[in-house]
């Protein structure tokens, strides 16, 4: 499961581009996973967008995740769902989800990460690492120290989200994140493909540097 560059779609920051268009352009830039995040969208609209993105992701060999909505994720043939702390637990979702379904969980502490792993989460997303305007309810940034602490206490992949871009992505990877999830840094860029490609390159280079030091 490769989640190095995990791009979240958001039409509110995309300059009029649709969820599917954001996904297509991000995948062209090397995104390893795309999450459909359509706050305020109806079920039918989400399923319609999800089915289009699912096809794009399959052709690119990338993963497709749906935010919050397990019903939508299953209906549109997504690879998985991403759950927040206010959503059903991973073990509850697992009872409904098809075999092999990926379940990710947002966490804000070591305790939440450990609980998510015990409940069967396939990955955890530390959120928010830095202050962000993309998610109004995200709260203050936790800092890279929380990434390191979570990394020490769980065995599943650790993804970092919140205020991450080219200026700080190397710090996030150095802190122990297996990958980064971004909204504005890619979906809000004028050239989505180039933004995704640059982030992917910085992640790969930083991982290579860290491997040489190990």
Backbone as a ProteinNet text record, in pm:
[ID]
protein_1_A
[PRIMARY]
XXXXXXXXXXXXXXXXXXXXXXXXXXXXXXXXXXXXXXXXXXXXXXXXXXXXXXXXXXXXXXXXXXXXXXXXXXXXXXXXXXXXXXXXXXXXXXXXXXXXXXXXXXXXXXXXXXXXXXXXXXXXXXXXXXXXXXXXXXXXXXXXXXXXXXXXXXXXXXXXXXXXXXXXXXXXXXXXXXXXXXXXXXXXXXXXXXXXXXXXXXXXXXXXXXXXXX
[TERTIARY]
85.3	0	88.9	93.4	177.6	93.4	125.8	52.1	146.5	257.7	355.9	294.6	227.9	160.1	11.7	-63.3	-206.7	-279.7	-343.2	-407	-556.6	-605.1	-745.9	-813.8	-922.8	-993.7	-1081.5	-1091.3	-1177	-1209.8	-1332	-1370.5	-1369.5	-1371.8	-1374.1	-1241.7	-1132.9	-1001.5	-943.5	-1019.5	-962.6	-981.2	-1038.2	-1057.7	-1160.2	-1261	-1368	-1349.5	-1237.4	-1215.6	-1289.9	-1343.3	-1424	-1336.4	-1400.7	-1327.7	-1252.4	-1320.1	-1257.5	-1141.3	-1155.1	-1046.9	-926.7	-951	-841.3	-769.1	-846.5	-787.7	-705.9	-761.1	-690.6	-557.1	-557	-434.5	-333.1	-382.2	-292.1	-229.8	-307.4	-255.5	-151.2	-172.5	-73.8	58.6	53	174.6	236.6	178.5	239.2	176.4	56.9	-10.4	-29.4	-2	-15.3	-155.5	-226.9	-363.4	-441	-569.4	-658.9	-777.1	-812	-929.8	-1035.6	-1157.4	-1271.2	-1327	-1318.2	-1369.9	-1468.5	-1596.1	-1698.2	-1792.9	-1743.4	-1826.6	-1943.3	-2064.9	-2181.5	-2240.3	-2171.5	-2223.4	-2324.2	-2423.2	-2521.1	-2465.3	-2534.2	-2488.7	-2473.5	-2574.1	-2567.4	-2451.3	-2430	-2319.2	-2185.6	-2172.2	-2047.9	-2023.7	-2126.8	-2112.5	-2075.1	-2138.1	-2107.2	-1961.2	-1914.5	-1774.4	-1681.8	-1723.3	-1641.4	-1619.3	-1722.8	-1707.5	-1610.6	-1615.1	-1521.8	-1379.3	-1360.4	-1226	-1175.1	-1263.5	-1222.2	-1160.1	-1220.5	-1165	-1030.1	-1018.1	-890.5	-780.8	-814	-715.4	-670.9	-764.7	-728.9	-632.7	-659.5	-572.2	-433.4	-424.9	-295.2	-223.9	-291.7	-233.1	-228.1	-317.1	-320.7	-440.4	-441	-551	-654.8	-779.9	-887.9	-962.4	-966	-1027.1	-1138.8	-1245.1	-1353.2	-1351.9	-1367.3	-1367.9	-1503	-1499.5	-1616.5	-1723.6	-1761.9	-1881.8	-1852.4	-1869.7	-1849.2	-1947.9	-2072.1	-2173.2	-2134.6	-2084.9	-2042.4	-1920.1	-1826.5	-1704.3	-1736.8	-1828.1	-1866	-1941.7	-2032.6	-2116.6	-2036.2	-1929.9	-1855.2	-1731.3	-1712.4	-1600.9	-1466.2	-1465.3	-1338.9	-1257.2	-1128.2	-1039.9	-1054.6	-1109.3	-1120	-1194.2	-1197.2	-1264.6	-1173.3	-1184.7	-1108.8	-1207.1	-1186.4	-1279	-1218.1	-1300.9	-1258.5	-1293.7	-1257.4	-1285.4	-1435.2	-1513.7	-1657.5	-1733	-1661.9	-1722.4	-1721.1	-1786.8	-1780.6	-1636.8	-1609.4	-1476	-1440.2	-1311.7	-1265.4	-1322.2	-1332.8	-1384.6	-1532.6	-1607	-1747.7	-1759.3	-1679	-1679.6	-1637.4	-1545.4	-1494.3	-1604	-1702.9	-1811.8	-1898.3	-1896.9	-1979.1	-1896.4	-1771	-1685.7	-1651	-1626.1	-1584.9	-1443.5	-1410.7	-1278.3	-1168.9	-1062.3	-949.8	-967.4	-1077.3	-1107	-1009.8	-958.5	-866	-943.4	-906.4	-970.4	-863.3	-870.1	-779	-853.8	-780.4	-842.5	-759.1	-824.8	-757.4	-733.9	-614.6	-581.1	-508.8	-520.2	-453.9	-363.3	-342.6	-258.1	-213.3	-115	-68.8	-182.4	-260.5	-370.4	-472.3	-508.5	-603.9	-545.1	-415.8	-350.8	-348.5	-314.9	-312.4	-450.9	-551.1	-688.5	-733.1	-696.6	-732.1	-667.5	-541.2	-473.5	-537.4	-570.5	-636.5	-770.4	-838.4	-968.3	-956.6	-833.2	-813.3	-784.9	-747.5	-713.7	-592.5	-596.1	-483.5	-376.8	-414.9	-320.4	-383.7	-300.4	-351.2	-296.6	-376.9	-337.2	-330.3	-211.1	-192.5	-240	-338.4	-403.2	-448.4	-423.2	-340.1	-197.1	-99.8	39.7	70.6	27.7	42.5	-96.5	-108.5	-235.9	-274.7	-402.6	-447.9	-582.2	-600.8	-728.1	-821	-770.1	-850.7	-957.5	-931.6	-1027.3	-1058.8	-1174.4	-1209.5	-1219	-1243	-1258.6	-1134.2	-1021.7	-902.6	-835.5	-846.4	-781.2	-636.9	-565	-425.8	-333.4	-221.6	-126.6	-62.2	-42.4	16.4	168.3	226.3	370.6	425	548.9	608.1	640.5	649.7	677.8	571.6	446.7	338.8	354.8	403.1	429.3	529.3	638.9	743.1	689.4	609.2	553.9	459.9	374.3	281.2	358.1	459.9	540.2	602.1	640.2	702.9	604.9	475.6	378.2	284.9	288.7	203	285.6	233.4	304.8	245.9	127.6	65.7	127.1	111.9	163.8	107.4	192.2	153.4	158.1	43.7	32.2	17.8	76.6	66	-22.5	-107.7	-196	-210.8	-228.3	-254.1	-142.9	-163.5	-67	64.2	63.8	188.2	203.3	326	357.2	506.2	553.1	694.7	789	745.2	832.5	860.4	774.8	792.6	779.7	759.4	735.6	855.8	978.4	1096.4	1100.2	1061.2	1057.1	957.4	845.6	740.3	788.9	854.1	907.1	1018.6	1104.2	1212.6	1159.6	1041.5	981.5	925.8	915.1	868.9	744.5	688.8	569.8	605	519.5	537	489.7	402.2	351.5	280.8	239.4	169.1	38.9	-63.7	-190.9	-205.3	-242.5	-249	-380	-424.7	-541.3	-495.9	-476.9	-446.6	-316.6	-216.5	-85.5	-91.8	-191.6	-208.2	-340.4	-451.6	-583	-599.9	-531.1	-541.1	-434.7	-346.4	-238.9	-290	-227.5	-265.6	-238.8	-123.6	-86.3	-82.3	-192	-205	-103.1	-82.5	10.5	153	196	331.7	346.8	243.8	249.6	261.8	184.9	193.8	331.1	381.3	511.2	623.3	618.8	722.3	718.2	599.4	588.3	637.8	597.3	640.1	792.6	854.2	999.6	1066.6	1014.9	1073	1059.6	947.2	927.7	1027.4	1039.6	1130	1275	1314.9	1453.1	1481.1	1386.4	1406.7	1414.4	1330.9	1336.5	1469.2	1520.3	1649.4	1761.4	1756.7	1857.1	1853.2	1733	1719	1765.2	1741.6	1784.8	1936.6	2003.8	2150.6	2208.7	2138.1	2187.2	2161.4	2064.2	2023.5	2131.9
-119.3	0	124.2	191.8	309.8	435.7	510.7	633.4	752.7	748.9	857.2	993.4	1003.2	1128.3	1099.3	1151.4	1121.2	1253.4	1269.3	1396.2	1390.2	1490.8	1499.9	1604	1564.1	1656.7	1751.2	1872.9	1972.1	2080.2	2081.7	2177	2320.6	2339.7	2476.3	2548.7	2475.6	2539.3	2520.3	2455.7	2409.9	2504.5	2621.7	2715.9	2668.4	2599.2	2554.4	2416.2	2353.3	2218.5	2115.4	2014.2	1913.1	1815.3	1734.8	1632.1	1539.8	1497.5	1406.1	1471.8	1599.9	1670.6	1687.7	1719.7	1727.9	1594.3	1487.6	1353.8	1320.5	1347.5	1316.2	1388.3	1516.2	1595.3	1554.2	1522.5	1479.4	1344.5	1254.5	1122.7	1135.3	1229.1	1253.2	1301	1364.9	1412.2	1311	1192	1086.6	1059.5	1111.1	1082.8	932.4	883.5	740.6	704	801.6	780.3	909.6	894.9	1010.9	985.5	1088.1	1079.4	1177.3	1127	1211.6	1271.4	1403.2	1475.1	1579.7	1548	1637	1682.8	1764	1816.4	1895.3	1859.5	1929.8	1871.1	1773.4	1710.1	1601.6	1582.2	1477.1	1340.8	1237.5	1100.9	1068.2	1101.7	1070.6	1140.8	1265.2	1341.9	1278.8	1237.1	1174.5	1041.7	960.8	831.7	851.7	947.1	975	1016.4	1108.9	1152.1	1037.1	960	848.7	743	712.9	611.4	658	785.4	839.2	834.4	873.7	872.3	729.4	636.2	496.3	444.2	480.1	437.5	501	630	699.5	638.4	608.3	551.8	413.7	331.5	197.2	204.5	293	304.5	355.6	428.6	483.4	392.4	287.1	199	263.3	359.7	430.6	384.4	422.6	388.2	499.9	461.5	557.9	538.4	644.5	642.9	747.4	718	814.9	863	991.7	1050.4	1028.5	976.2	964.3	864.6	867.6	797.5	654.1	560.1	418.7	372.8	419.3	378.5	422	544.2	594.9	516.9	492.4	420.3	283	211.8	79.4	90	186.2	201.5	235.1	314	356	270.9	165.1	74.7	128	209.4	262.9	153.2	180.1	85.7	94.1	206	220.1	344.3	364.9	479.4	539.8	670.4	737.4	791.1	754.4	788.2	887.6	979.1	1073	1019.8	1095.3	1053	1051	1124.8	1126	1023.6	949.5	846.4	711.9	610.5	476.2	426.3	342.9	285.7	195.1	171.7	87.7	-53.5	-108.8	-245.7	-252.9	-146.5	-140.9	-133.1	-46.6	-33.8	-164.2	-235.6	-360.2	-465.6	-460.3	-556.9	-539.9	-418.8	-387.9	-390.6	-352	-335.5	-469.1	-468.2	-591.2	-633.9	-756.1	-809.2	-729.6	-700.4	-627.4	-476.7	-428.3	-284.5	-212.6	-99	-19.1	76.7	80.4	173.6	257.5	388.7	481.8	562.6	610.5	684.9	808.4	923.7	1045.4	1038.8	1078	1075.5	1203.7	1238.2	1358.1	1334	1205	1170.9	1026.8	991.1	852.7	760.8	803.8	720.6	691.8	792.7	771.6	680.5	694.7	610.3	464.5	442.7	305.5	243.4	320.9	271.4	238.7	323.5	299.1	171	150.1	28.5	-95.7	-88.1	-201.8	-233.5	-129.2	-147.7	-196.2	-206.7	-261.2	-162.6	-39	59.3	12.5	35.1	-1.8	106.5	229.2	339.2	443.9	529.2	641.3	770.5	875.7	1006.6	1106.6	1152.6	1252.4	1386.3	1445	1564.9	1659.6	1792.8	1855	1873	1850.1	1869.2	2018.2	2096.5	2241.5	2304	2429.7	2499	2501.9	2483.7	2478.2	2548.2	2610	2673.5	2584.7	2468.5	2379.3	2306	2286.7	2217	2306	2369.1	2468.2	2415.2	2284.3	2224.1	2150.1	2172.6	2092.8	2127.1	2252.3	2291.7	2331.5	2367	2411.4	2298.1	2335.7	2235.5	2159.6	2029.1	1943.8	1947.4	1979.5	1980.5	1844.5	1843.6	1719.2	1621.6	1671.3	1583	1475.8	1510.6	1412.7	1301.7	1335.6	1232.5	1131	1181.5	1093.5	1004.9	1062.7	985.5	876.1	910.5	811.3	701.2	740.5	643.1	538.9	581.4	490.7	391.1	422.8	342.8	258.4	275.7	193.1	128.6	17.9	-54.1	-26.9	33.1	63.9	191.4	214.6	338	463	565.1	693.1	799.8	861.2	968.2	1100.7	1204.5	1337.8	1425.2	1504.9	1594.7	1725.5	1833.7	1963.2	2062.5	2155.8	2262.9	2218.2	2106.6	2051.8	2093.6	2134.6	2174	2158.1	2214.7	2199.5	2257.3	2358.8	2425.2	2340.3	2242.9	2166.9	2016.2	1966.9	1823.5	1739.3	1790.7	1714	1696.3	1799.3	1789.8	1683.8	1677.2	1581.7	1438.3	1414.1	1280.4	1244.8	1342.3	1318.2	1284.3	1334.6	1308.2	1167.3	1097.4	959.7	928.3	1026.9	1000.3	912.8	816.1	731.7	803.1	900.9	976.2	1100.9	1183.9	1307	1314.9	1367.4	1395	1545.6	1591.3	1735.3	1771.7	1892.2	1946.2	2066.9	2180.7	2305.6	2300.2	2230.6	2228.2	2170.6	2087.7	2030.4	2074.7	2048.4	2081.4	2231.1	2312.4	2456.8	2520.1	2438	2491	2525.4	2623.6	2659.2	2542.9	2478.1	2361.1	2240.2	2168.5	2057	1947.8	1915.6	1808.2	1842.2	1963.1	2004	2008.6	2053.7	2059.6	1920.4	1826.4	1689.3	1629.4	1655.1	1599.7	1653.1	1781.5	1840.9	1784.4	1769.7	1711.9	1568.3	1491.3	1350.8	1341.6	1429.3	1430.6	1462	1560.1	1597.4	1484.4	1415.8	1302.4	1191.9	1157.8	1050.4	1083	1206.9	1247	1242.2	1288.5	1287.4	1144.8	1057.5	917.5	853.3	889.2	836.6	886.3	1012.7	1068	999.4	978.5	914.5	769.5	701.5	562.1	552.3	650.3	648.3	667.6	744.9	770.5	654.3	571.6	462.1	354.6
0	0	0	-113	-126.9	-106.7	-2.7	28.5	39	-33.6	-22	-53.6	-165.8	-200.7	-216.3	-122.6	-107.3	-127.2	-241.6	-277.8	-249.5	-179.1	-142.8	-231.9	-295.2	-383.1	-301.7	-348.1	-282.5	-385.4	-430.9	-534.6	-485.7	-354.6	-300.9	-320.2	-342.4	-358.3	-498	-586.4	-713.5	-831	-806.7	-916.1	-1017.7	-970.5	-1059.1	-1117.3	-1091	-1144.2	-1059	-1123.9	-1056.7	-979.3	-894.7	-820.5	-916.8	-1022	-1117.4	-1190.9	-1222.9	-1291.9	-1199.9	-1074.1	-976.7	-969.9	-959.4	-950.5	-1074.8	-1191.3	-1316.9	-1324.6	-1292.3	-1300.7	-1193.7	-1072.9	-965.9	-998.1	-1052.9	-1090.4	-1200.8	-1291.8	-1397.7	-1339.8	-1222.7	-1156.9	-1062.3	-1055.3	-975.2	-841.5	-815.6	-688.1	-671.5	-552.7	-523.2	-476.8	-424.5	-376.9	-391.7	-416.7	-426.1	-334.2	-257.1	-171	-219.8	-234.8	-269.2	-141.5	-132.5	-15.4	-64.4	-52.1	-104.1	3.9	94.4	201.8	141.9	181.6	131.4	5.1	-55.2	-175.9	-138.7	-223.1	-202	-237.4	-193.8	-215.5	-363.9	-443.4	-586.5	-654.2	-617.3	-675.2	-639	-513.9	-469.6	-540.2	-552.4	-619.4	-765.4	-830.2	-971.1	-987.2	-902.1	-907.6	-869.8	-769.3	-723.6	-829.8	-905.4	-1010.8	-1118.2	-1148	-1247.4	-1194.5	-1069.3	-1010.3	-995.4	-962.2	-947.8	-1076.5	-1188.8	-1317	-1345.6	-1314.1	-1333.3	-1248.4	-1122.2	-1030.1	-1075.2	-1119.4	-1165.9	-1282.9	-1376	-1493.3	-1456.6	-1347.2	-1303.2	-1204	-1159.8	-1059.2	-922.4	-898.9	-770.9	-688.4	-561.9	-472.8	-471.6	-452.1	-444.2	-312.6	-232.9	-100.6	-96.8	-24	-4.9	139.1	158.2	291.5	359.6	481	569.8	526.1	400	354.8	311	402.1	369.8	264.2	272.6	174.7	34.3	22.2	-108.1	-157.3	-68.8	-106.2	-164.4	-100.5	-148.7	-280.1	-289.4	-408.2	-533.2	-517.7	-636.2	-662.5	-584.9	-609.4	-565.6	-461.1	-409.5	-342.6	-326.1	-257.2	-106.5	-56.8	87.6	129.9	261	320.3	426	444.8	550.1	653.6	779.5	886.9	984	1034	1136.4	1274	1376.4	1513.3	1543.1	1467.9	1489.8	1406.8	1323.5	1239.2	1310.8	1253.9	1312.9	1324.6	1423	1440.6	1322.4	1308.1	1198	1206.3	1326.6	1337.4	1302	1329	1289.8	1137.6	1076.5	930.7	864.1	926.5	869.9	857.1	943.7	938.7	814.4	758.4	641.1	512.8	522.8	405.6	340.5	209.8	141.1	182.4	153.1	188.2	117.8	191.6	134.7	132.3	186.1	187	279.3	235	314.1	403.1	530.8	624.1	692.1	671	736.5	840.4	940.7	1049.7	1083.5	1096.1	1140.4	1290.8	1333.6	1476.4	1513.5	1642.5	1689.9	1808	1840.7	1955.1	1943.9	2026.1	2031.3	2074	2172.3	2223.2	2113.8	2036.5	1927.7	1820.6	1792.8	1693	1737.2	1862.4	1914	1911.7	1947.8	1946.6	1804.5	1709.9	1570.2	1518.9	1555.1	1511	1573.3	1701	1766.3	1700.7	1652.5	1588.8	1444.5	1394	1260.3	1150	1184.2	1080.6	1001.1	870.6	784.2	781	812.7	827.7	916.9	973.5	1052.6	992.7	1002.7	950.1	1064.2	1096.4	1201.3	1147.6	1216.8	1164.3	1275	1255.3	1151.1	1202.5	1116	1156.4	1171.5	1074.2	1079.1	1065	1102.7	1087.5	939.8	911.9	773.5	758.7	643.6	614.7	534.7	491	407.7	487.1	617.5	701.6	820.6	817.4	917.9	1058.6	1072.9	1205.1	1252	1183.3	1211	1343.9	1389.1	1513.2	1489.9	1597.7	1585.1	1541.9	1481.1	1436.3	1552.4	1532	1635.4	1633.2	1518.3	1504.2	1463.6	1416	1367.7	1480.6	1603.4	1716.2	1733.9	1706.2	1718.1	1615.2	1496.6	1395.6	1450	1506.4	1559.8	1671.5	1758.6	1870.7	1820.8	1727.5	1672.8	1600.6	1524.1	1450	1543	1661.9	1758.4	1820.4	1814.5	1887.8	1802.2	1669.7	1584.5	1474.8	1421.9	1316.2	1178	1172.8	1043.2	986.1	856.3	796.8	864	874.8	934.6	826.1	802.9	704	778.1	724.7	784.3	696.9	760.5	686.3	763	686.7	748.7	725.5	633.4	610.2	548.9	478.3	422.7	276.7	242.7	106.2	81.9	-26.4	-63	41.8	115.2	211.9	335.4	364.8	489.6	474.3	352.8	336.7	379.5	358.8	400.3	552.1	626.6	773.2	817.9	748.9	783.7	760.9	649.2	620.7	718.6	748.7	844.4	982.7	1016.3	1147.7	1158.2	1043.8	1048.5	968.1	898.4	818	697.6	670.8	552.1	426.6	444.5	332	380.3	286.1	321.4	243.2	308.2	242.4	230.1	112.1	87.6	18.2	45.4	-24.3	-106.9	-40.7	-111	-190.6	-138.2	-203.6	-343.8	-370.7	-504.9	-567.3	-501	-557.7	-577.9	-497.2	-508.6	-595.8	-652.3	-735.8	-875.1	-937.7	-1074.5	-1168.1	-1148.9	-1228.2	-1134.1	-1127	-1032.5	-1061	-1187.1	-1222.3	-1179.9	-1207.2	-1168.8	-1017.4	-947.4	-801	-742.1	-794.6	-746.9	-777.8	-896.8	-936.8	-847.2	-814.9	-730.4	-588.9	-533.4	-399.2	-396.9	-497	-506.3	-513.7	-590.7	-604	-471.4	-398.9	-270.1	-168.1	-170.6	-79.7	-110.9	-238.3	-279.9	-246.4	-270.9	-241.1	-91.9	-11.6	132.9	185.4	134.5	178	139.4	21.6	-21.7	69.3	107.4	197.9	333.9	384.1	514.7	509.8	398.1	384	385.2	324.7	321.6	461.2	545.3	679.8	776.4	740.8	830.4	842.1
[MASK]
++++++++++++++++++++++++++++++++++++++++++++++++++++++++++++++++++++++++++++++++++++++++++++++++++++++++++++++++++++++++++++++++++++++++++++++++++++++++++++++++++++++++++++++++++++++++++++++++++++++++++++++++++++++

